[in-house]
Amino acid sequence: MAKQTLRIGIAGLGTVGGGLLNLLSERPDFAPAGTTTAITGVSARSRTRARSADISNLPWFDDPVALAISPDNDVFVELIGGAEGPAKAAVEAALKLGKPVVTANKALIAVHGAELAALAEANGAPLLFEAAVMGGTPAVKMLREAMVGDEVEAVAGILNGTCNYILTEMEETGRSFAAVLGEAQDLGYAEADPTTDVGGFDAAHKITILAALAFGCAPNFAAAQVEGIDQVELLDIHLARDLGYRIRLVAQATRSDAGVTVSVHPALAPLGHPLAETKGPLNALFIEGRRIGRIFIQGPGAGAGPTAAAVAADIADIMTGAVRPVFQAPATALKPFAAVDAAHAVGRAYVRLMVKDEPGVIAAVSETLAEAGVSIDSFLQKPVHDAGGVPIVLTTHATPESALLEAIRRIGALPALLQAPKMLRIARI
Ligand code: HSE
């Protein structure tokens, strides 16, 4: 019997698009027996740009929306990126026609996931996005499919390869943030605009999607509390290390009776903890299920090959006709996202101060902490730093975040302070 051919249109030919072209040319028959693939159209901003894959023989579309609605393809793959603009227009156009869509676009799903899920389900079209989170490491299918029998209470991990690469390299080589960022861009980990990575937004898009899948709620990117690694200094990486910790960008979503909290922060993980030991561009994720308990996955979260493989896994699902709601529950039954302010969270923290070397400073700092109800767990004063100040580092016992922030505010106003205090959470994982 002749093999059935799935005709694929691909919009966006950057790192992931190039990886997918190569994967499909090397393995057109990757998917279940009886089906093969053919690329029947491509679209990108520039037709002539140098690429890892040859597109000279592929039908070209200047307009991704025209490609999305072309009757020459059975599935539309969107790898353009961005929450708005051509990516959104093209995905909507395909879904309106009932055409299956595969996307790696985390911003689009985090921001518009609920409305796109409604559109997809109303038109009977799959909308799949395994590659949007953790690249080649299958987090989306795990939550959407394998965990539906349980109730997930928390997901937390490292979801941005660029940030993890930068933090690892800074620690291991003592190089500056800027030097290492350039390298991550050259290696193809970073987003087109790297502030999306280092500002924490990329990880926030991903944890927003995972929260929706884990808790059966509508994705709500606007409710995510986001802080990146752009303010993490080499000094803090070294001081945290002296205290037995490594700094990681931790993305976390938890559910309680009060609602859902989604956050991204640089945080300290104890040496030996799987998050502290996740190095380079790797991603890692803990999933906490009420019945299953704790699951940990770790793997490549960026790069052409791994991310293209995740796109291909979604294409395979279209071939087999697997039909599931876009998120864990049908779009019409997604729970509203009741955001809980992280100020209610209770946790431990690392606080680093740069102070004048004069009598009474430590007494003033500890008095201020005591007045705010913050209890010190460990305290370390280092010899005079190059800037002429003295670094003081302390860790706190578990404290409501609101009390901690108030204490930091008051310490920042002490006359002996040479710089604003630096506070980093100690990961609650
Ligand atoms: N810029 C992303 C990262 C790529 O560094 O993880 C994958 O989403």
PDB file of C-alpha atoms in Angstrom, residues 206-409:
ATOM      1  CA  LYS A 206       7.171  28.642  29.778  1.00  0.00           C
ATOM      2  CA  ILE A 207       6.127  28.358  33.425  1.00  0.00           C
ATOM      3  CA  THR A 208       2.822  30.078  32.545  1.00  0.00           C
ATOM      4  CA  ILE A 209       2.167  27.325  29.988  1.00  0.00           C
ATOM      5  CA  LEU A 210       3.198  24.575  32.411  1.00  0.00           C
ATOM      6  CA  ALA A 211       0.947  26.037  35.129  1.00  0.00           C
ATOM      7  CA  ALA A 212      -2.026  25.932  32.754  1.00  0.00           C
ATOM      8  CA  LEU A 213      -1.276  22.322  31.789  1.00  0.00           C
ATOM      9  CA  ALA A 214      -0.600  21.267  35.362  1.00  0.00           C
ATOM     10  CA  PHE A 215      -3.576  22.917  37.032  1.00  0.00           C
ATOM     11  CA  GLY A 216      -6.165  22.901  34.225  1.00  0.00           C
ATOM     12  CA  CYS A 217      -6.451  26.685  34.306  1.00  0.00           C
ATOM     13  CA  ALA A 218      -6.279  29.272  31.547  1.00  0.00           C
ATOM     14  CA  PRO A 219      -2.716  30.546  30.971  1.00  0.00           C
ATOM     15  CA  ASN A 220      -2.279  33.994  32.469  1.00  0.00           C
ATOM     16  CA  PHE A 221       1.102  35.464  31.617  1.00  0.00           C
ATOM     17  CA  ALA A 222       0.150  38.858  33.055  1.00  0.00           C
ATOM     18  CA  ALA A 223      -0.060  37.294  36.535  1.00  0.00           C
ATOM     19  CA  ALA A 224       3.508  35.939  36.484  1.00  0.00           C
ATOM     20  CA  GLN A 225       5.982  37.645  38.817  1.00  0.00           C
ATOM     21  CA  VAL A 226       9.180  37.997  36.848  1.00  0.00           C
ATOM     22  CA  GLU A 227      12.768  38.829  37.725  1.00  0.00           C
ATOM     23  CA  GLY A 228      15.724  37.912  35.499  1.00  0.00           C
ATOM     24  CA  ILE A 229      19.440  37.359  35.988  1.00  0.00           C
ATOM     25  CA  ASP A 230      20.552  40.711  34.600  1.00  0.00           C
ATOM     26  CA  GLN A 231      21.188  42.009  38.137  1.00  0.00           C
ATOM     27  CA  VAL A 232      23.086  38.916  39.338  1.00  0.00           C
ATOM     28  CA  GLU A 233      26.705  39.880  40.027  1.00  0.00           C
ATOM     29  CA  LEU A 234      29.784  37.673  39.972  1.00  0.00           C
ATOM     30  CA  LEU A 235      30.321  38.661  43.614  1.00  0.00           C
ATOM     31  CA  ASP A 236      26.999  37.052  44.571  1.00  0.00           C
ATOM     32  CA  ILE A 237      27.760  33.936  42.563  1.00  0.00           C
ATOM     33  CA  HIS A 238      31.014  33.564  44.549  1.00  0.00           C
ATOM     34  CA  LEU A 239      29.541  34.460  47.950  1.00  0.00           C
ATOM     35  CA  ALA A 240      26.608  32.086  47.440  1.00  0.00           C
ATOM     36  CA  ARG A 241      29.118  29.388  46.587  1.00  0.00           C
ATOM     37  CA  ASP A 242      31.037  30.099  49.828  1.00  0.00           C
ATOM     38  CA  LEU A 243      27.766  29.503  51.690  1.00  0.00           C
ATOM     39  CA  GLY A 244      27.140  26.208  49.870  1.00  0.00           C
ATOM     40  CA  TYR A 245      24.728  27.390  47.166  1.00  0.00           C
ATOM     41  CA  ARG A 246      24.581  27.979  43.432  1.00  0.00           C
ATOM     42  CA  ILE A 247      22.429  30.701  41.842  1.00  0.00           C
ATOM     43  CA  ARG A 248      19.852  29.468  39.346  1.00  0.00           C
ATOM     44  CA  LEU A 249      16.934  31.147  37.553  1.00  0.00           C
ATOM     45  CA  VAL A 250      14.048  29.223  39.110  1.00  0.00           C
ATOM     46  CA  ALA A 251      10.592  29.226  37.515  1.00  0.00           C
ATOM     47  CA  GLN A 252       7.864  27.988  39.817  1.00  0.00           C
ATOM     48  CA  ALA A 253       4.088  27.506  39.816  1.00  0.00           C
ATOM     49  CA  THR A 254       2.162  26.328  42.850  1.00  0.00           C
ATOM     50  CA  ARG A 255      -1.500  25.742  43.522  1.00  0.00           C
ATOM     51  CA  SER A 256      -3.229  26.141  46.851  1.00  0.00           C
ATOM     52  CA  ASP A 257      -6.854  26.609  47.949  1.00  0.00           C
ATOM     53  CA  ALA A 258      -6.301  30.348  47.518  1.00  0.00           C
ATOM     54  CA  GLY A 259      -5.249  30.046  43.880  1.00  0.00           C
ATOM     55  CA  VAL A 260      -2.140  29.885  41.747  1.00  0.00           C
ATOM     56  CA  THR A 261       1.232  31.597  42.087  1.00  0.00           C
ATOM     57  CA  VAL A 262       3.572  31.768  39.095  1.00  0.00           C
ATOM     58  CA  SER A 263       7.012  33.271  39.504  1.00  0.00           C
ATOM     59  CA  VAL A 264      10.492  33.467  38.006  1.00  0.00           C
ATOM     60  CA  HIS A 265      13.381  34.592  40.222  1.00  0.00           C
ATOM     61  CA  PRO A 266      17.091  34.052  40.554  1.00  0.00           C
ATOM     62  CA  ALA A 267      17.334  31.803  43.610  1.00  0.00           C
ATOM     63  CA  LEU A 268      19.910  29.856  45.583  1.00  0.00           C
ATOM     64  CA  ALA A 269      19.881  26.066  45.312  1.00  0.00           C
ATOM     65  CA  PRO A 270      22.081  24.068  47.713  1.00  0.00           C
ATOM     66  CA  LEU A 271      25.118  22.428  46.100  1.00  0.00           C
ATOM     67  CA  GLY A 272      24.245  18.823  45.365  1.00  0.00           C
ATOM     68  CA  HIS A 273      20.547  19.669  44.726  1.00  0.00           C
ATOM     69  CA  PRO A 274      19.503  18.628  41.180  1.00  0.00           C
ATOM     70  CA  LEU A 275      18.821  22.260  40.250  1.00  0.00           C
ATOM     71  CA  ALA A 276      22.265  23.369  41.448  1.00  0.00           C
ATOM     72  CA  GLU A 277      23.809  20.511  39.502  1.00  0.00           C
ATOM     73  CA  THR A 278      21.902  21.362  36.275  1.00  0.00           C
ATOM     74  CA  LYS A 279      24.665  23.051  34.316  1.00  0.00           C
ATOM     75  CA  GLY A 280      25.196  24.801  30.985  1.00  0.00           C
ATOM     76  CA  PRO A 281      22.156  25.147  28.704  1.00  0.00           C
ATOM     77  CA  LEU A 282      20.315  22.206  30.268  1.00  0.00           C
ATOM     78  CA  ASN A 283      16.765  22.611  31.568  1.00  0.00           C
ATOM     79  CA  ALA A 284      15.293  20.761  34.549  1.00  0.00           C
ATOM     80  CA  LEU A 285      11.822  20.368  36.022  1.00  0.00           C
ATOM     81  CA  PHE A 286      10.252  18.997  39.176  1.00  0.00           C
ATOM     82  CA  ILE A 287       6.588  17.986  39.007  1.00  0.00           C
ATOM     83  CA  GLU A 288       4.828  17.355  42.296  1.00  0.00           C
ATOM     84  CA  GLY A 289       1.710  15.192  42.009  1.00  0.00           C
ATOM     85  CA  ARG A 290      -0.626  14.451  44.913  1.00  0.00           C
ATOM     86  CA  ARG A 291      -0.580  10.716  44.227  1.00  0.00           C
ATOM     87  CA  ILE A 292       2.478  10.179  42.059  1.00  0.00           C
ATOM     88  CA  GLY A 293       4.775  12.251  44.265  1.00  0.00           C
ATOM     89  CA  ARG A 294       7.834  13.924  42.837  1.00  0.00           C
ATOM     90  CA  ILE A 295       9.104  13.538  39.266  1.00  0.00           C
ATOM     91  CA  PHE A 296      12.312  15.105  38.004  1.00  0.00           C
ATOM     92  CA  ILE A 297      13.246  15.520  34.337  1.00  0.00           C
ATOM     93  CA  GLN A 298      16.326  17.146  32.905  1.00  0.00           C
ATOM     94  CA  GLY A 299      17.466  17.671  29.325  1.00  0.00           C
ATOM     95  CA  PRO A 300      18.197  20.058  26.474  1.00  0.00           C
ATOM     96  CA  GLY A 301      15.874  23.044  26.470  1.00  0.00           C
ATOM     97  CA  ALA A 302      17.189  24.913  23.447  1.00  0.00           C
ATOM     98  CA  GLY A 303      19.103  24.508  20.209  1.00  0.00           C
ATOM     99  CA  ALA A 304      18.167  23.445  16.702  1.00  0.00           C
ATOM    100  CA  GLY A 305      18.269  19.645  16.958  1.00  0.00           C
ATOM    101  CA  PRO A 306      16.458  19.112  20.286  1.00  0.00           C
ATOM    102  CA  THR A 307      13.750  21.682  19.575  1.00  0.00           C
ATOM    103  CA  ALA A 308      13.143  20.395  16.035  1.00  0.00           C
ATOM    104  CA  ALA A 309      12.760  16.878  17.465  1.00  0.00           C
ATOM    105  CA  ALA A 310      10.004  18.167  19.756  1.00  0.00           C
ATOM    106  CA  VAL A 311       8.218  19.786  16.781  1.00  0.00           C
ATOM    107  CA  ALA A 312       8.490  16.455  14.944  1.00  0.00           C
ATOM    108  CA  ALA A 313       6.943  14.624  17.910  1.00  0.00           C
ATOM    109  CA  ASP A 314       3.882  16.892  17.601  1.00  0.00           C
ATOM    110  CA  ILE A 315       3.720  16.275  13.848  1.00  0.00           C
ATOM    111  CA  ALA A 316       3.699  12.552  14.649  1.00  0.00           C
ATOM    112  CA  ASP A 317       0.694  13.089  16.941  1.00  0.00           C
ATOM    113  CA  ILE A 318      -1.167  14.703  14.046  1.00  0.00           C
ATOM    114  CA  MET A 319      -0.381  11.718  11.850  1.00  0.00           C
ATOM    115  CA  THR A 320      -1.761   9.285  14.400  1.00  0.00           C
ATOM    116  CA  GLY A 321      -4.861  11.422  14.884  1.00  0.00           C
ATOM    117  CA  ALA A 322      -4.425  11.675  18.664  1.00  0.00           C
ATOM    118  CA  VAL A 323      -7.027  14.197  19.814  1.00  0.00           C
ATOM    119  CA  ARG A 324      -6.821  15.898  23.188  1.00  0.00           C
ATOM    120  CA  PRO A 325      -7.814  19.263  24.584  1.00  0.00           C
ATOM    121  CA  VAL A 326      -5.133  21.880  23.947  1.00  0.00           C
ATOM    122  CA  PHE A 327      -4.553  22.226  27.684  1.00  0.00           C
ATOM    123  CA  GLN A 328      -5.459  19.610  30.250  1.00  0.00           C
ATOM    124  CA  ALA A 329      -9.178  20.366  30.061  1.00  0.00           C
ATOM    125  CA  PRO A 330     -11.321  21.584  27.138  1.00  0.00           C
ATOM    126  CA  ALA A 331     -11.018  25.327  26.559  1.00  0.00           C
ATOM    127  CA  THR A 332     -14.614  25.873  27.666  1.00  0.00           C
ATOM    128  CA  ALA A 333     -13.894  24.138  30.993  1.00  0.00           C
ATOM    129  CA  LEU A 334     -10.554  25.746  31.886  1.00  0.00           C
ATOM    130  CA  LYS A 335     -10.649  27.113  35.416  1.00  0.00           C
ATOM    131  CA  PRO A 336     -10.112  30.821  35.803  1.00  0.00           C
ATOM    132  CA  PHE A 337      -6.628  31.668  37.002  1.00  0.00           C
ATOM    133  CA  ALA A 338      -6.930  33.047  40.544  1.00  0.00           C
ATOM    134  CA  ALA A 339      -3.547  34.707  41.109  1.00  0.00           C
ATOM    135  CA  VAL A 340      -2.080  34.703  44.597  1.00  0.00           C
ATOM    136  CA  ASP A 341       0.451  37.433  45.359  1.00  0.00           C
ATOM    137  CA  ALA A 342       3.910  36.046  46.162  1.00  0.00           C
ATOM    138  CA  ALA A 343       4.101  38.585  49.035  1.00  0.00           C
ATOM    139  CA  HIS A 344       2.159  35.950  50.987  1.00  0.00           C
ATOM    140  CA  ALA A 345       4.867  33.372  50.368  1.00  0.00           C
ATOM    141  CA  VAL A 346       7.114  32.325  53.204  1.00  0.00           C
ATOM    142  CA  GLY A 347      10.706  31.465  52.464  1.00  0.00           C
ATOM    143  CA  ARG A 348      14.364  31.830  53.287  1.00  0.00           C
ATOM    144  CA  ALA A 349      16.584  34.424  51.672  1.00  0.00           C
ATOM    145  CA  TYR A 350      20.179  35.450  51.003  1.00  0.00           C
ATOM    146  CA  VAL A 351      20.932  39.117  51.642  1.00  0.00           C
ATOM    147  CA  ARG A 352      24.181  40.761  50.578  1.00  0.00           C
ATOM    148  CA  LEU A 353      25.165  44.223  51.711  1.00  0.00           C
ATOM    149  CA  MET A 354      28.122  46.427  50.834  1.00  0.00           C
ATOM    150  CA  VAL A 355      28.793  48.595  53.878  1.00  0.00           C
ATOM    151  CA  LYS A 356      31.327  51.091  55.246  1.00  0.00           C
ATOM    152  CA  ASP A 357      34.008  49.512  57.416  1.00  0.00           C
ATOM    153  CA  GLU A 358      33.085  51.240  60.703  1.00  0.00           C
ATOM    154  CA  PRO A 359      31.882  50.298  64.201  1.00  0.00           C
ATOM    155  CA  GLY A 360      28.222  49.515  64.836  1.00  0.00           C
ATOM    156  CA  VAL A 361      27.229  48.542  61.283  1.00  0.00           C
ATOM    157  CA  ILE A 362      26.519  44.893  62.012  1.00  0.00           C
ATOM    158  CA  ALA A 363      24.553  45.860  65.121  1.00  0.00           C
ATOM    159  CA  ALA A 364      22.421  48.278  63.071  1.00  0.00           C
ATOM    160  CA  VAL A 365      21.752  45.646  60.402  1.00  0.00           C
ATOM    161  CA  SER A 366      20.766  42.941  62.874  1.00  0.00           C
ATOM    162  CA  GLU A 367      18.591  45.372  64.864  1.00  0.00           C
ATOM    163  CA  THR A 368      16.757  46.378  61.690  1.00  0.00           C
ATOM    164  CA  LEU A 369      16.143  42.749  60.784  1.00  0.00           C
ATOM    165  CA  ALA A 370      14.886  41.984  64.292  1.00  0.00           C
ATOM    166  CA  GLU A 371      12.493  44.964  64.201  1.00  0.00           C
ATOM    167  CA  ALA A 372      10.991  43.627  60.960  1.00  0.00           C
ATOM    168  CA  GLY A 373      10.641  40.161  62.506  1.00  0.00           C
ATOM    169  CA  VAL A 374      13.312  38.564  60.303  1.00  0.00           C
ATOM    170  CA  SER A 375      15.502  35.966  61.998  1.00  0.00           C
ATOM    171  CA  ILE A 376      19.114  35.459  60.847  1.00  0.00           C
ATOM    172  CA  ASP A 377      20.249  31.920  60.053  1.00  0.00           C
ATOM    173  CA  SER A 378      23.901  32.574  59.096  1.00  0.00           C
ATOM    174  CA  PHE A 379      26.065  35.665  58.898  1.00  0.00           C
ATOM    175  CA  LEU A 380      29.373  36.216  57.109  1.00  0.00           C
ATOM    176  CA  GLN A 381      31.545  39.322  56.891  1.00  0.00           C
ATOM    177  CA  LYS A 382      34.240  39.259  54.214  1.00  0.00           C
ATOM    178  CA  PRO A 383      37.469  41.341  54.167  1.00  0.00           C
ATOM    179  CA  VAL A 384      37.374  44.775  52.470  1.00  0.00           C
ATOM    180  CA  HIS A 385      36.318  44.482  48.801  1.00  0.00           C
ATOM    181  CA  ASP A 386      37.968  46.354  45.899  1.00  0.00           C
ATOM    182  CA  ALA A 387      35.273  49.023  45.942  1.00  0.00           C
ATOM    183  CA  GLY A 388      36.455  49.992  49.453  1.00  0.00           C
ATOM    184  CA  GLY A 389      33.336  48.555  51.081  1.00  0.00           C
ATOM    185  CA  VAL A 390      32.911  45.459  53.172  1.00  0.00           C
ATOM    186  CA  PRO A 391      30.584  42.736  51.881  1.00  0.00           C
ATOM    187  CA  ILE A 392      28.261  41.252  54.484  1.00  0.00           C
ATOM    188  CA  VAL A 393      26.224  38.218  53.592  1.00  0.00           C
ATOM    189  CA  LEU A 394      23.479  36.684  55.637  1.00  0.00           C
ATOM    190  CA  THR A 395      20.821  34.082  55.189  1.00  0.00           C
ATOM    191  CA  THR A 396      17.473  34.237  56.969  1.00  0.00           C
ATOM    192  CA  HIS A 397      15.164  31.683  58.495  1.00  0.00           C
ATOM    193  CA  ALA A 398      11.788  31.241  56.763  1.00  0.00           C
ATOM    194  CA  THR A 399      10.079  34.642  56.731  1.00  0.00           C
ATOM    195  CA  PRO A 400       6.950  36.039  55.059  1.00  0.00           C
ATOM    196  CA  GLU A 401       8.163  37.779  51.917  1.00  0.00           C
ATOM    197  CA  SER A 402       6.418  41.015  52.889  1.00  0.00           C
ATOM    198  CA  ALA A 403       8.453  41.192  56.152  1.00  0.00           C
ATOM    199  CA  LEU A 404      11.647  40.434  54.289  1.00  0.00           C
ATOM    200  CA  LEU A 405      11.065  43.162  51.714  1.00  0.00           C
ATOM    201  CA  GLU A 406      10.281  45.660  54.461  1.00  0.00           C
ATOM    202  CA  ALA A 407      13.510  44.718  56.287  1.00  0.00           C
ATOM    203  CA  ILE A 408      15.514  45.169  53.061  1.00  0.00           C
ATOM    204  CA  ARG A 409      13.914  48.555  52.509  1.00  0.00           C
TER     205      ARG A 409
END
